[in-house]
PDB file of C-alpha atoms in Angstrom:
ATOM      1  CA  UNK A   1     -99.472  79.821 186.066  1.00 77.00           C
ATOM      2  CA  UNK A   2     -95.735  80.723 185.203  1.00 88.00           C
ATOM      3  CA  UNK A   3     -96.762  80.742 181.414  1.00 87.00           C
ATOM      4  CA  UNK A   4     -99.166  83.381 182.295  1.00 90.00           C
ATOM      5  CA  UNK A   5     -96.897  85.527 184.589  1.00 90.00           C
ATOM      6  CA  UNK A   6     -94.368  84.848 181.257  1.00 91.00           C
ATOM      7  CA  UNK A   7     -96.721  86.105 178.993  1.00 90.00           C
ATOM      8  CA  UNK A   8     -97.725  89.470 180.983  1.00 92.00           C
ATOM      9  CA  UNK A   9     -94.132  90.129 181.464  1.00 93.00           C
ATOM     10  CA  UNK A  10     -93.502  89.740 177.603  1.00 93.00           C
ATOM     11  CA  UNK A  11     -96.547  91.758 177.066  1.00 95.00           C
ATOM     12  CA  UNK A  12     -95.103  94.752 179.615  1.00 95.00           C
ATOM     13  CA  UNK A  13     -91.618  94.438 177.833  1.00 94.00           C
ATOM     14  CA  UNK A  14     -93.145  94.744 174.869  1.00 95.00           C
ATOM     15  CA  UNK A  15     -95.404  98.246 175.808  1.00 96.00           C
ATOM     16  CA  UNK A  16     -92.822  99.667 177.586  1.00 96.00           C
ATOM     17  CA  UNK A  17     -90.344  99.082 174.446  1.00 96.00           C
ATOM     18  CA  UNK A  18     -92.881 100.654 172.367  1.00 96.00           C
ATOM     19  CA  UNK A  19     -93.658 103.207 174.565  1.00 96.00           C
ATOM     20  CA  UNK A  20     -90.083 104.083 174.405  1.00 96.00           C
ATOM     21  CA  UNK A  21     -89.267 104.174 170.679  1.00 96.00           C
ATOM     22  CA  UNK A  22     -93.084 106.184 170.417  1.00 96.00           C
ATOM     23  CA  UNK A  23     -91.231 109.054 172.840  1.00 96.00           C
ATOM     24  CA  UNK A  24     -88.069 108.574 171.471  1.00 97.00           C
ATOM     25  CA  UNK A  25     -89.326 109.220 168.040  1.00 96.00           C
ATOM     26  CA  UNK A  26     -91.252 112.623 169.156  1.00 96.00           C
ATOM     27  CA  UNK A  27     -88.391 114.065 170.903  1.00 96.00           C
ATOM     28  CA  UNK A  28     -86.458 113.076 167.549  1.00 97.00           C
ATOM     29  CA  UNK A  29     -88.652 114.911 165.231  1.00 96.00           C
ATOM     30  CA  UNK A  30     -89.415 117.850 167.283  1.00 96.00           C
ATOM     31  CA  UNK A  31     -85.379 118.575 168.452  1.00 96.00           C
ATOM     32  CA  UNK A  32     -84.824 118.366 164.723  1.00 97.00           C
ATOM     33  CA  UNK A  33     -88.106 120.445 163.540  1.00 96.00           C
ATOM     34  CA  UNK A  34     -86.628 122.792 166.291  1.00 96.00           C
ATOM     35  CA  UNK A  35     -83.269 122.938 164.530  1.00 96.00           C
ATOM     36  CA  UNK A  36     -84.351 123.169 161.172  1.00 97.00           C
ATOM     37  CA  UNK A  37     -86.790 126.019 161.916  1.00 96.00           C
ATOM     38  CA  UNK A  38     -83.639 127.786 164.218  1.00 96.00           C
ATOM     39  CA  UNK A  39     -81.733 127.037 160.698  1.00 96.00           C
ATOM     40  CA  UNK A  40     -83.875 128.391 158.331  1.00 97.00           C
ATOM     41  CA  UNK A  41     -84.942 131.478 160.534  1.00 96.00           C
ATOM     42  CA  UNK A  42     -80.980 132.466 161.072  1.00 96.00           C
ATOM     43  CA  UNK A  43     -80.550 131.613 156.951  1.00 96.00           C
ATOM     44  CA  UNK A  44     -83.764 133.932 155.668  1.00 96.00           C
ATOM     45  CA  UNK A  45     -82.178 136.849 158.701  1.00 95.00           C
ATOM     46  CA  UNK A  46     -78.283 136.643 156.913  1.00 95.00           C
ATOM     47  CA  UNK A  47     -80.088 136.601 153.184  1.00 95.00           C
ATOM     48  CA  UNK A  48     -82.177 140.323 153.970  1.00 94.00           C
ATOM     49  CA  UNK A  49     -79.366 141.651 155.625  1.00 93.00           C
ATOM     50  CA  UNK A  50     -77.523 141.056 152.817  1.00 92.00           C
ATOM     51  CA  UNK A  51     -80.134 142.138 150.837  1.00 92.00           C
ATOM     52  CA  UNK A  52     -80.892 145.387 152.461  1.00 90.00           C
ATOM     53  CA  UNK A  53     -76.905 146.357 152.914  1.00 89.00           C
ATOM     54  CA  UNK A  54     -76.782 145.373 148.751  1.00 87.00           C
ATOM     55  CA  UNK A  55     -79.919 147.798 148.477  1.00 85.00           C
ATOM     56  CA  UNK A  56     -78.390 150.232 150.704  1.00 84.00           C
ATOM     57  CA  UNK A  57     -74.776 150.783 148.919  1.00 84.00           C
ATOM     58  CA  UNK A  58     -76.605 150.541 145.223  1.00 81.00           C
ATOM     59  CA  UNK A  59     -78.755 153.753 146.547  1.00 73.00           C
ATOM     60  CA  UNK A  60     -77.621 156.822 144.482  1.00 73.00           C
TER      61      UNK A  60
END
């Protein structure tokens, strides 16, 4: 009887730790897909302003 209580508390631990690292993992990979896209949005926005302003002055 305590072997099975033993086992379906090692079985819990071991969903909720998975469980865990599962959620863990997704709010990883979307704070960092979140960053990168907030990265590469800000990085293509500086390149065509400097692109436009270059255009701009080279304008006869």
């Amino acid at each position: 009887m305590a072997y099975d209580k033993y086992l379906s508390a090692k079985q819990a631990s071991k969903q909720a730790s998975k469980q865990a690292s599962k959620q863990a993992s997704k709010q990883a990979s979307k704070q960092a897909s979140k960053q990168a896209s907030k990265q590469a949005s800000k990085q293509a926005s500086k390149q065509a302003s400097k692109q436009a302003s270059k255009l701009i002055i080279s304008l006869p």
